[in-house]
mmCIF file of C-alpha atoms and ligand atoms in Angstrom:
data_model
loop_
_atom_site.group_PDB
_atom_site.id
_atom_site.type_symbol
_atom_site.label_atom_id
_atom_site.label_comp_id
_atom_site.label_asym_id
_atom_site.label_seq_id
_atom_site.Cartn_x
_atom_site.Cartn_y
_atom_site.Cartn_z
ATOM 1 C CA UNK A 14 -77.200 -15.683 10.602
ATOM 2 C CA UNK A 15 -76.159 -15.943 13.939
ATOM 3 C CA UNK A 16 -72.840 -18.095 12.166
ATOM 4 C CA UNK A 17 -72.393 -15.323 9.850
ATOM 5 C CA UNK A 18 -72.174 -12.715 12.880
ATOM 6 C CA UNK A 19 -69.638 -15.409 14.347
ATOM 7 C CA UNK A 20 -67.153 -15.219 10.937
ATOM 8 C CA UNK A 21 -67.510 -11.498 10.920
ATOM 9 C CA UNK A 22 -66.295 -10.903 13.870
ATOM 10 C CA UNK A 23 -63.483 -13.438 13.687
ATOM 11 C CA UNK A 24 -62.126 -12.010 10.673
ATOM 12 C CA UNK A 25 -62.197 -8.337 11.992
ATOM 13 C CA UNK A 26 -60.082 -9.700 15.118
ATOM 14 C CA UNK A 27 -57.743 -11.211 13.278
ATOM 15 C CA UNK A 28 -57.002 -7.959 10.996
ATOM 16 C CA UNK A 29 -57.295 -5.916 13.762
ATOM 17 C CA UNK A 30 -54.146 -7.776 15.648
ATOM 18 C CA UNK A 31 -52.627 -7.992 12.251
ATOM 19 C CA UNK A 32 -52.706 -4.691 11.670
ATOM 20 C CA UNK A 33 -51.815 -4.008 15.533
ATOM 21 C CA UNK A 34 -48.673 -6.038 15.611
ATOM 22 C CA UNK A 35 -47.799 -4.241 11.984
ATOM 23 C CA UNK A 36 -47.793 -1.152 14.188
ATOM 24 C CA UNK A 37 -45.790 -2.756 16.950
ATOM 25 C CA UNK A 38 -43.108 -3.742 14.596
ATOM 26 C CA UNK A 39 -43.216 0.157 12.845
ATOM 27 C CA UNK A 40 -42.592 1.611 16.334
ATOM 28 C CA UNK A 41 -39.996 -1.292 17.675
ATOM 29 C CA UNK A 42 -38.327 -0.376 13.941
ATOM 30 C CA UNK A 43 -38.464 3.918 14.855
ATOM 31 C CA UNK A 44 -37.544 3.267 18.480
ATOM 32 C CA UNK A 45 -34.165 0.750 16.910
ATOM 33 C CA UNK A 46 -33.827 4.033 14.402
ATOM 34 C CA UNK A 47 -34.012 6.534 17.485
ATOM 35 C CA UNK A 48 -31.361 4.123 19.266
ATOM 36 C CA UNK A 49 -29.165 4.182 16.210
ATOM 37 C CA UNK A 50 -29.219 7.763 15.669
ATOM 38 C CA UNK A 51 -28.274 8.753 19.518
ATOM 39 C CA UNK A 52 -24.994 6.962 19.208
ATOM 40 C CA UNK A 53 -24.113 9.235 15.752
ATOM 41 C CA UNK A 54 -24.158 12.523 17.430
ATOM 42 C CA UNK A 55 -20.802 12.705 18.145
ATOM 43 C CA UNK A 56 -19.215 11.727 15.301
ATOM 44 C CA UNK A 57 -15.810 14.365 13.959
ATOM 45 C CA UNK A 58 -12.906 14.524 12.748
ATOM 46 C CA UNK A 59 -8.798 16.676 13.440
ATOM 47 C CA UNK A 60 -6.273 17.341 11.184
ATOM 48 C CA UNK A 61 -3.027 18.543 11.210
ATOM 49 C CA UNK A 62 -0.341 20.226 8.222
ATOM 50 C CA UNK A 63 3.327 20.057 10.586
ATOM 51 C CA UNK A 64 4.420 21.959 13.826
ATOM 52 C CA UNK A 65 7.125 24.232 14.036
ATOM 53 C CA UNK A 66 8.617 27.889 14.115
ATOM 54 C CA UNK A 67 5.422 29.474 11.959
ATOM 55 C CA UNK A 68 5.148 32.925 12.824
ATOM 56 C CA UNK A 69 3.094 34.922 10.932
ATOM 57 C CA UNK A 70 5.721 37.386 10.261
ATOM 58 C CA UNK A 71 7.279 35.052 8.037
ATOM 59 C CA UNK A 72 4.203 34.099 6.127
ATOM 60 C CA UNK A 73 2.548 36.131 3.179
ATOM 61 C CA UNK A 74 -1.265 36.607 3.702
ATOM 62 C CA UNK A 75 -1.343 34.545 -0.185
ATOM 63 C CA UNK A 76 0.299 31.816 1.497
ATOM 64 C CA UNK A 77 -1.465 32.061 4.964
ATOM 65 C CA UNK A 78 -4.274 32.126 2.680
ATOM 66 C CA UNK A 79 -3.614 28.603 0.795
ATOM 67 C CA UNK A 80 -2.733 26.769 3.628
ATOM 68 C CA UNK A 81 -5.912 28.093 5.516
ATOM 69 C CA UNK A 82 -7.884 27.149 2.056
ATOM 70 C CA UNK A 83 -6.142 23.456 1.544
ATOM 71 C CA UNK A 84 -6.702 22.609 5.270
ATOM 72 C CA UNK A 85 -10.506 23.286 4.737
ATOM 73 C CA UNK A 86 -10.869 21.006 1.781
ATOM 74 C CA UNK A 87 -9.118 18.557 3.408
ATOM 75 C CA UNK A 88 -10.895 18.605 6.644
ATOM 76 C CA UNK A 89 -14.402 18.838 4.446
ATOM 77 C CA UNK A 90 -13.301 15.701 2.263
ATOM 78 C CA UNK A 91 -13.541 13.850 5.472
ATOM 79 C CA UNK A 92 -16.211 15.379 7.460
ATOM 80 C CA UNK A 93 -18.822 14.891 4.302
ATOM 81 C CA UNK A 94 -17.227 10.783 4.426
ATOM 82 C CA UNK A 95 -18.104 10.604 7.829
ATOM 83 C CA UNK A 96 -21.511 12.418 7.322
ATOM 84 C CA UNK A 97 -22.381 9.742 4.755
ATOM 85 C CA UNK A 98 -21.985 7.154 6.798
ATOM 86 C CA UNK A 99 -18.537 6.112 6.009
ATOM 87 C CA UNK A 100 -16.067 4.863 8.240
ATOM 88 C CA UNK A 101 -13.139 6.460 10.362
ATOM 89 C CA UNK A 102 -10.431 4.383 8.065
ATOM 90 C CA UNK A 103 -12.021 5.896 4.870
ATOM 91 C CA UNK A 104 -12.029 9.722 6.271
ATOM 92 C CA UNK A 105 -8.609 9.515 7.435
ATOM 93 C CA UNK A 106 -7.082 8.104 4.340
ATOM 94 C CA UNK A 107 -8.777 10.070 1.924
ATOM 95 C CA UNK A 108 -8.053 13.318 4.022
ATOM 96 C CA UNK A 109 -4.679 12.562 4.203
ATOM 97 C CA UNK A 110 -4.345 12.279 0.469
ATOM 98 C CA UNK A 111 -5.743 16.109 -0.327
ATOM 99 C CA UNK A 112 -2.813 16.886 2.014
ATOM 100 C CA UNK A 113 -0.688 14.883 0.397
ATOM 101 C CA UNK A 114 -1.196 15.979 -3.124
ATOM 102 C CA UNK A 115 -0.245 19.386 -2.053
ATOM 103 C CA UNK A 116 2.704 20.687 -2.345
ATOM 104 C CA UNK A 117 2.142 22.961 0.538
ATOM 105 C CA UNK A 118 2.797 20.137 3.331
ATOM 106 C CA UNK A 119 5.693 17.855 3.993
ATOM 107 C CA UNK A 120 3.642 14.615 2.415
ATOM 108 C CA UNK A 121 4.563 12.842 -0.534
ATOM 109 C CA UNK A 122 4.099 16.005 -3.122
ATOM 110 C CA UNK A 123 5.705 18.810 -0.753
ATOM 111 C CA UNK A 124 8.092 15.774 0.835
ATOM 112 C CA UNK A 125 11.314 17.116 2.307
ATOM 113 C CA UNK A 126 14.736 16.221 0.667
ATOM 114 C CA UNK A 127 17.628 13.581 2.545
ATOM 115 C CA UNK A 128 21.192 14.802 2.264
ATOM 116 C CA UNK A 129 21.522 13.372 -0.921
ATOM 117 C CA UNK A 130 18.560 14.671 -2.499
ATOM 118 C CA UNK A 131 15.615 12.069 -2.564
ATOM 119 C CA UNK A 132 12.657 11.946 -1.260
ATOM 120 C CA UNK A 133 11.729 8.742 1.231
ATOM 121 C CA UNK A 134 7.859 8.940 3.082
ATOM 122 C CA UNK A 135 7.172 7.632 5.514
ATOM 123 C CA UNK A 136 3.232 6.652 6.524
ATOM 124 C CA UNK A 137 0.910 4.818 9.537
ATOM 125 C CA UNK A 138 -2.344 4.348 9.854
ATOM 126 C CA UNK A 139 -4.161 2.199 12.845
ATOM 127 C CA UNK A 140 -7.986 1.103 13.193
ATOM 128 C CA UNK A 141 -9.466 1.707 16.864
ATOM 129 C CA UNK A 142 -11.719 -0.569 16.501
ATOM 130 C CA UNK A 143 -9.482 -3.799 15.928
ATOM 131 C CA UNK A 144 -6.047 -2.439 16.721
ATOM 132 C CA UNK A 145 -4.951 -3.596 13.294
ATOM 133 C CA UNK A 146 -2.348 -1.393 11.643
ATOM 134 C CA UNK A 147 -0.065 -0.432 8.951
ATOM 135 C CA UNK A 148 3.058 1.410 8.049
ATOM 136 C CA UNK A 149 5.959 2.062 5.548
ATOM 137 C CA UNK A 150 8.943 3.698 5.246
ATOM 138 C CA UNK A 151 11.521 4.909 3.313
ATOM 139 C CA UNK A 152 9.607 4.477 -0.103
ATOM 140 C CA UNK A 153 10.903 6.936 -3.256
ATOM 141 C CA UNK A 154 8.204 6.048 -5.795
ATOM 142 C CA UNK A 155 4.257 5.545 -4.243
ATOM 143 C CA UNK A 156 2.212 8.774 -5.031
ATOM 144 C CA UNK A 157 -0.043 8.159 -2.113
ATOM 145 C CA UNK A 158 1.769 6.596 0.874
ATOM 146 C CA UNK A 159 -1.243 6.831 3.660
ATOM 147 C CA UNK A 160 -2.878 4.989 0.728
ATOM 148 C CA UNK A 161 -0.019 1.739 0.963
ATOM 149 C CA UNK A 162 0.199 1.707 4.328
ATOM 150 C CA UNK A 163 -3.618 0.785 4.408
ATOM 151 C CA UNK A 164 -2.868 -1.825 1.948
ATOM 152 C CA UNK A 165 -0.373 -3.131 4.577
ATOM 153 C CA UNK A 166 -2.910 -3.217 7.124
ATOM 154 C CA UNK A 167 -5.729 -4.949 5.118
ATOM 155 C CA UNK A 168 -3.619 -7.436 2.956
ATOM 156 C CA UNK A 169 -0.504 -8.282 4.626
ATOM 157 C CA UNK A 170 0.352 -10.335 7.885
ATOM 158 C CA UNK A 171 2.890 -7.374 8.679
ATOM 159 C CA UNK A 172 2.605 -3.701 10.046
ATOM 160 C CA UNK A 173 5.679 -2.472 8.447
ATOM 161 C CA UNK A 174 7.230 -2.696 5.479
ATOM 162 C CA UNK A 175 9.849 -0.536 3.647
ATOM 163 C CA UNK A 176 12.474 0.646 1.001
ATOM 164 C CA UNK A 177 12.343 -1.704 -1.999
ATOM 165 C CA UNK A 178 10.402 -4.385 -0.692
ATOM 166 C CA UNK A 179 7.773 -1.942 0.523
ATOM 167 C CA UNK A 180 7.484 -0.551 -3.093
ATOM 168 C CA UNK A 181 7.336 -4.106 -4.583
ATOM 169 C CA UNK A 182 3.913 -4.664 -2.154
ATOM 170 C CA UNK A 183 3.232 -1.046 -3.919
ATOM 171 C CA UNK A 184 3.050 -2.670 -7.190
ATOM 172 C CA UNK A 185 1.589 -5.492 -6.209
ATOM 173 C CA UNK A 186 -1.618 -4.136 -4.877
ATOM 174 C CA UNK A 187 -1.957 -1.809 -7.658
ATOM 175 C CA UNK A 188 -0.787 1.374 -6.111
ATOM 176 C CA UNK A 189 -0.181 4.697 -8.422
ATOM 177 C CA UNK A 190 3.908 4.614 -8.674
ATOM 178 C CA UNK A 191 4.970 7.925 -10.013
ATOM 179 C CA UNK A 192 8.409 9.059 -11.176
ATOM 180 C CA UNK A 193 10.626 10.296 -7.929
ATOM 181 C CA UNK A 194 10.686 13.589 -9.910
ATOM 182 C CA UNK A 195 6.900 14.272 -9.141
ATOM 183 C CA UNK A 196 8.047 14.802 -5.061
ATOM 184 C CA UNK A 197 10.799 17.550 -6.357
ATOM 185 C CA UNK A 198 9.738 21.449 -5.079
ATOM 186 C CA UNK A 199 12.071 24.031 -5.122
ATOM 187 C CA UNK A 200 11.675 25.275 -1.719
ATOM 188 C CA UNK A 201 12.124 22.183 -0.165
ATOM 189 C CA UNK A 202 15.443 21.329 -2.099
ATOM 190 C CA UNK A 203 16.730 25.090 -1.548
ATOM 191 C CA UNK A 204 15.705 24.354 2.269
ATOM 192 C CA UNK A 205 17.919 21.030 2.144
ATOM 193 C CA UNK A 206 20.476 22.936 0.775
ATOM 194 C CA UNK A 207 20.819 25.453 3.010
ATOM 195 C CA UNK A 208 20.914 22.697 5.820
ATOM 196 C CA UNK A 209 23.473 20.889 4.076
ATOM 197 C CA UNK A 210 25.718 24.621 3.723
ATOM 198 C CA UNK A 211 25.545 24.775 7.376
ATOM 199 C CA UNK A 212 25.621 21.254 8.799
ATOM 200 C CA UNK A 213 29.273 22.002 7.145
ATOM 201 C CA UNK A 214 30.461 24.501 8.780
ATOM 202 C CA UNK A 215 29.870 22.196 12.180
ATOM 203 C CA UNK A 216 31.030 18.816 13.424
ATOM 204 C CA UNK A 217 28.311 16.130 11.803
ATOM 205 C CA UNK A 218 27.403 14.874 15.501
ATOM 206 C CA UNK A 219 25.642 18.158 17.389
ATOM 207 C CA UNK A 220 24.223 19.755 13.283
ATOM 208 C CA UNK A 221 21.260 17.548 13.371
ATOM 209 C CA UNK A 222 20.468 19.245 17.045
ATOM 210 C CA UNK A 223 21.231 22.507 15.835
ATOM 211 C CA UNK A 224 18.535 24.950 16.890
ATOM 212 C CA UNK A 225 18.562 27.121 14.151
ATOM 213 C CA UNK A 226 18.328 24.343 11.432
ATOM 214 C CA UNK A 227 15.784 22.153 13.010
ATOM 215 C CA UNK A 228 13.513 24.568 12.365
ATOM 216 C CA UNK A 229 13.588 23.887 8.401
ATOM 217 C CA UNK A 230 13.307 20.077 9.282
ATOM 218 C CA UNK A 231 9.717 19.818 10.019
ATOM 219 C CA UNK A 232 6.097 20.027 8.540
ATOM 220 C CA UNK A 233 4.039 16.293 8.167
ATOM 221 C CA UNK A 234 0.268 15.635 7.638
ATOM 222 C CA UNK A 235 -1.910 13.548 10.081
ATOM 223 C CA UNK A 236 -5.527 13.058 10.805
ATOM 224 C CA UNK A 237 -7.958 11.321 13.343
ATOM 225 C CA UNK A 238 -11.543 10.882 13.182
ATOM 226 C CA UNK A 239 -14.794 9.295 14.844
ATOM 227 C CA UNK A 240 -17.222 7.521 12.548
ATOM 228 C CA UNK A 241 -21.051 7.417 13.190
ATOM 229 C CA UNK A 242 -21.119 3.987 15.020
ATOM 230 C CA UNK A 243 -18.335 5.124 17.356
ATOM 231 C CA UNK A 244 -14.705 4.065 15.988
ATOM 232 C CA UNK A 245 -12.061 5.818 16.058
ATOM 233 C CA UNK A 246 -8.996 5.908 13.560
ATOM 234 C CA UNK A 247 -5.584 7.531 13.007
ATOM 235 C CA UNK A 248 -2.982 8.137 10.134
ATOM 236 C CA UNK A 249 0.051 9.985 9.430
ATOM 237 C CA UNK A 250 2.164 10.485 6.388
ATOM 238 C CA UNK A 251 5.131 12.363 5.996
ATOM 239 C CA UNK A 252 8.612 13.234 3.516
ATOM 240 C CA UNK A 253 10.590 13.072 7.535
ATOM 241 C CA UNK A 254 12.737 15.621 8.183
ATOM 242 C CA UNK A 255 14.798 17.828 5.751
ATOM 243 C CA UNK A 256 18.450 16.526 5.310
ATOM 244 C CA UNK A 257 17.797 13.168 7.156
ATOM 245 C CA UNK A 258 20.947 10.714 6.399
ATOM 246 C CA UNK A 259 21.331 6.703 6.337
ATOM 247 C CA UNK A 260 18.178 5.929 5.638
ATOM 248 C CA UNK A 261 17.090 7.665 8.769
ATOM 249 C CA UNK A 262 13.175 6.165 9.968
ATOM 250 C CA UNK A 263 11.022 8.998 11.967
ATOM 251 C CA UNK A 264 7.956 8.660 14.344
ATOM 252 C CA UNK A 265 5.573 8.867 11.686
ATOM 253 C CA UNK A 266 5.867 5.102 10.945
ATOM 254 C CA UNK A 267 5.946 4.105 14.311
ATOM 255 C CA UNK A 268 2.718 2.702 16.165
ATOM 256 C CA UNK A 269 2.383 4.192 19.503
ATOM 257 C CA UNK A 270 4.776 7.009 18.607
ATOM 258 C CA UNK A 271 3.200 9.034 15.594
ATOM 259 C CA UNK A 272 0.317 6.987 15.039
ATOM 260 C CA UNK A 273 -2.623 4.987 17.682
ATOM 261 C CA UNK A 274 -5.976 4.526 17.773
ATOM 262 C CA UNK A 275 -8.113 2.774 20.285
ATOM 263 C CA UNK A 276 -12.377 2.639 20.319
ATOM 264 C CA UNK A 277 -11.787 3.003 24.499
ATOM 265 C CA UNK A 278 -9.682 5.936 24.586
ATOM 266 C CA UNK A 279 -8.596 8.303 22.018
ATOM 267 C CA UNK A 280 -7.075 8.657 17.813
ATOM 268 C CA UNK A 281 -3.796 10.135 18.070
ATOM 269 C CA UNK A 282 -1.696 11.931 14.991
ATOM 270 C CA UNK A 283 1.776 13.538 15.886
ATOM 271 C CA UNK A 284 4.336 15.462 14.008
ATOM 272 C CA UNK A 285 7.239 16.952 15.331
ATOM 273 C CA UNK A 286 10.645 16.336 15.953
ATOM 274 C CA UNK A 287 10.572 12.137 15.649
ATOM 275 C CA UNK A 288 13.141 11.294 17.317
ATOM 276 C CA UNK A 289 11.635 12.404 21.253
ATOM 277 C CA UNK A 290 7.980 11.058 19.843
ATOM 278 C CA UNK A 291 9.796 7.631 19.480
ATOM 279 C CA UNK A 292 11.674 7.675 23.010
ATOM 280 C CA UNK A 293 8.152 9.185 24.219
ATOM 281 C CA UNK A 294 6.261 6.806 22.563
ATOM 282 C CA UNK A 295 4.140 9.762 22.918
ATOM 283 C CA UNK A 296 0.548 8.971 21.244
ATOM 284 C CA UNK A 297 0.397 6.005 22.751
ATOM 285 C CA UNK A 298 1.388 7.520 26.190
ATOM 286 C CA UNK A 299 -1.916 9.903 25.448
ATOM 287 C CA UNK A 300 -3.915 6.198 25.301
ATOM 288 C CA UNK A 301 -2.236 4.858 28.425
ATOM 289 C CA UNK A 302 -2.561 7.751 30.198
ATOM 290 C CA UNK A 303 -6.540 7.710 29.592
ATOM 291 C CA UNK A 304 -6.994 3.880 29.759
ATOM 292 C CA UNK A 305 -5.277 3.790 32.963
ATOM 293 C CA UNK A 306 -5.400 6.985 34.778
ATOM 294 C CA UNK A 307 -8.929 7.436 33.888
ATOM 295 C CA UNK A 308 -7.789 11.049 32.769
ATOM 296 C CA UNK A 309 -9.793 13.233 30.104
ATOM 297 C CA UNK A 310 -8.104 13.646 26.518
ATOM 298 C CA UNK A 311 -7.359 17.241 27.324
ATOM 299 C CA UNK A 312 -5.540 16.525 30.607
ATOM 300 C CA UNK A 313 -3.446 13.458 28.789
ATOM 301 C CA UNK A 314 -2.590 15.740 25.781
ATOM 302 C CA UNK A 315 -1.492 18.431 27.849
ATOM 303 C CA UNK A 316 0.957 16.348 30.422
ATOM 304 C CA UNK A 317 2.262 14.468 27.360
ATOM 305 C CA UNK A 318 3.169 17.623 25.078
ATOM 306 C CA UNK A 319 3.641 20.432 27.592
ATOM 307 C CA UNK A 320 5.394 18.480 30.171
ATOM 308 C CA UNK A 321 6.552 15.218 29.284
ATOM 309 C CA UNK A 322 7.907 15.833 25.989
ATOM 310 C CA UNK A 323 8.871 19.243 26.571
ATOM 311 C CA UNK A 324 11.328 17.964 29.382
ATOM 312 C CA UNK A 325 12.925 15.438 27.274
ATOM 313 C CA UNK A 326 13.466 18.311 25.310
ATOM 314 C CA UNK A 327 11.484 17.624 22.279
ATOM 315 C CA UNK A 328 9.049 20.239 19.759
ATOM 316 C CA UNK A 329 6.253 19.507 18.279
ATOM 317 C CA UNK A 330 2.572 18.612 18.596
ATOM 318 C CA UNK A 331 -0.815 16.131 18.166
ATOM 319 C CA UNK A 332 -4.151 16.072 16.588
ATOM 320 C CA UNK A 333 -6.450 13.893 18.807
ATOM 321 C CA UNK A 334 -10.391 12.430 18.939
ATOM 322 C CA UNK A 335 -11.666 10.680 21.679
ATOM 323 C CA UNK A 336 -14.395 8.212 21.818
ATOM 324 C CA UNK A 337 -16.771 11.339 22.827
ATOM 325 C CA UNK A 338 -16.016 13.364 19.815
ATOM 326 C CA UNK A 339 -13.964 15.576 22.156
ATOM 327 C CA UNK A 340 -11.024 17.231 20.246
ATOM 328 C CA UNK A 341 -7.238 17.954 20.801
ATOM 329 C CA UNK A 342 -4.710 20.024 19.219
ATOM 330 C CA UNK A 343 -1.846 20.453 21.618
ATOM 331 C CA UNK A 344 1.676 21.523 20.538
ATOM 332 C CA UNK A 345 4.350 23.438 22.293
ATOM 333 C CA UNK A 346 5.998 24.973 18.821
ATOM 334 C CA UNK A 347 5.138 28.625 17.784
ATOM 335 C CA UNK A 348 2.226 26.997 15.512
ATOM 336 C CA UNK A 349 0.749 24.081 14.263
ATOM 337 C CA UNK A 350 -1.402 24.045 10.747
ATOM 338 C CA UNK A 351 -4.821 22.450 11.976
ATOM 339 C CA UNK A 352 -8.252 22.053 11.785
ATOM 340 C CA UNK A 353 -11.103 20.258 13.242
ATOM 341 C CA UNK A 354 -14.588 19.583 12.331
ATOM 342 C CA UNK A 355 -17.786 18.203 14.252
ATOM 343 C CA UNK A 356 -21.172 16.353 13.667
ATOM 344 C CA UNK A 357 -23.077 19.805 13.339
ATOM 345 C CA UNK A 358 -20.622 20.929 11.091
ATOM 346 C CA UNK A 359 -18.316 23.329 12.979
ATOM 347 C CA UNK A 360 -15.625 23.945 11.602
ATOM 348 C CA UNK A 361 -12.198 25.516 13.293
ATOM 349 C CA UNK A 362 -8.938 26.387 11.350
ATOM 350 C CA UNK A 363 -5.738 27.589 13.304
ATOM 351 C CA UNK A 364 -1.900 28.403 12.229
ATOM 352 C CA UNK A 365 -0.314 30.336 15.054
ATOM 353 C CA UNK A 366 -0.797 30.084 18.873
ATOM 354 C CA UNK A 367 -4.140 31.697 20.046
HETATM 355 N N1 LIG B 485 7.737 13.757 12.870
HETATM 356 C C1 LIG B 485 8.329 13.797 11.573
HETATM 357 C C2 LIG B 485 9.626 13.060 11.602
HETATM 358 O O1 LIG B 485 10.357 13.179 12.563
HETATM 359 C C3 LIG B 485 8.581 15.187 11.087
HETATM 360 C C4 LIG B 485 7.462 16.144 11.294
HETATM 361 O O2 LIG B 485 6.446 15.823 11.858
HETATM 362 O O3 LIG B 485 7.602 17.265 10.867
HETATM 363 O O4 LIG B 485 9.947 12.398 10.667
#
């Protein structure tokens, strides 16, 4: 009996630890959960459609009305990717291509003509967590170009690639080549047109610089974005600006000019007038400024558009994200199409200057 008692109690200690240490690992396994779930709060993601002369004088309220309605689905498109659980890469590029297949934005669909009536995109995109990166340029025939410069990130040794042998690496990875007819609009060829008529009546040097026609040049689609376990990642993809000659090569392309990411500072997405983004080497200036200045993504955005770029004498603007989840739109144009979205779902759209 007294053996019996003995077993009894043996057993019931050894279930009882059993099931104690099956409760240990339950709470270690909510605690890791907890953990996990802190460092998603500030997950979000920026967008933006081109900066320039938008007034809203010279905008219908049916076309104020699509661009407000095409930003939202694109910003959305992302923000549910990110809410999922996907990663900063994967928002961005599939943002990029709502914005693309519209013709409302100067992106492969709405891309601007050259001066002798084609179409040549340019495109970036740059991982914040590795610092690997891709970019093309000057390709006529890729439906999606955000979508082959992420092809040259992942499965090339290069970062950029362009004109034919660009849209051979198209081919090869399976890309959707469309007709060069599919990036024809109207409005945009009318627009190159009208540059063209006037460019003549001035010396080819100082038309390019001409006030009055830079104006038509811009309009380019970008986007940034923080994924739930904290990296950070940029594109842009653009048609350049309208009656661009010799194979003329903007920002957009260009890592550290209209393109950077970096998990320690800040995503960066620029449009504008390429040429003073290059000689700024403006979104990487943004990164610099916070990795070595220590200075917030507001106060870095601000000195780089309002001050620094504005005194080389350049127009335009950026989308930014920072490792926080703390957003920048910053442009020193009459208006920038943008949007911005965070974890709980906020949602901001903006055309003209506040
Ligand atoms: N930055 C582009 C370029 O210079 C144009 C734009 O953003 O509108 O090619």
């Amino acid at each position: 009996m007294k053996n019996l008692l003995l077993l009894f109690s043996l057993i019931c200690f050894v279930s009882c630890n059993d099931a104690n240490q099956e409760k240990q690992k339950q709470n270690k396994s909510e605690s890791e959960k907890t953990t996990e779930n802190d460092s998603v709060q500030n997950f979000g993601i920026v967008i933006h459609g081109g900066a320039g002369t938008i007034l809203k004088e010279n905008i219908s309220d049916s076309l104020e009305q699509a661009y407000k309605d095409k930003l939202e689905e694109a910003i959305k498109t992302g923000h549910e990717i990110l809410a999922n659980g996907g990663t900063a890469i994967e928002a961005v590029q599939k943002t990029i291509n709502v914005m693309e297949d519209s013709p409302l934005f100067n992106s492969a669909k709405g891309a601007v003509f050259t001066n002798e009536g084609k179409n040549e995109l340019d495109a970036s995109i740059m991982d914040g967590k590795t610092l690997n990166a891709g970019a093309i340029a000057g390709v006529t025939n890729v439906k999606n170009p955000i979508n082959l410069a992420y092809e040259v990130m992942e499965n090339s040794e290069h970062v950029l690639l362009s004109g034919k042998g660009a849209e051979d690496f198209a081919k090869e990875q399976g890309l959707e080549i469309v007709d060069p007819e599919y990036f024809y609009t109207e409005n945009r060829f009318k627009a190159m047109e009208r540059a063209r008529e006037r460019e003549k009546q001035k010396s080819n040097k100082t038309a390019f610089y001409d006030p009055f026609i830079k104006d038509e040049k811009f309009g380019t689609v970008g986007c940034a974005a923080l994924d739930k376990n904290g990296n950070l990642a940029a594109g842009t993809s653009t048609g350049g600006m309208s009656n661009k000659k010799y194979n003329r090569i903007g920002d957009a392309p260009i890592i550290g000019a209209g393109t950077y990411a970096n998990n320690k500072t800040a995503a960066i997405s620029s449009t504008g007038w390429g040429e003073y983004f290059i000689r700024g080497v403006v979104a990487y200036d943004i990164s610099a400024m916070m990795e070595y200045k220590g200075v917030s993504l507001k106060e870095a955005t601000h000195e780089v558009i309002q001050n620094k770029l504005g005194e080389l004498g350049g127009t335009g603007g950026i989308i930014a994200i920072d490792h926080d989840g703390n957003v920048s739109m910053e442009f020193n144009t009459a208006g920038m199409y943008r949007a911005s979205m965070n974890s709980n779902g906020e949602m901001s759209i903006g055309i003209y200057k506040e």
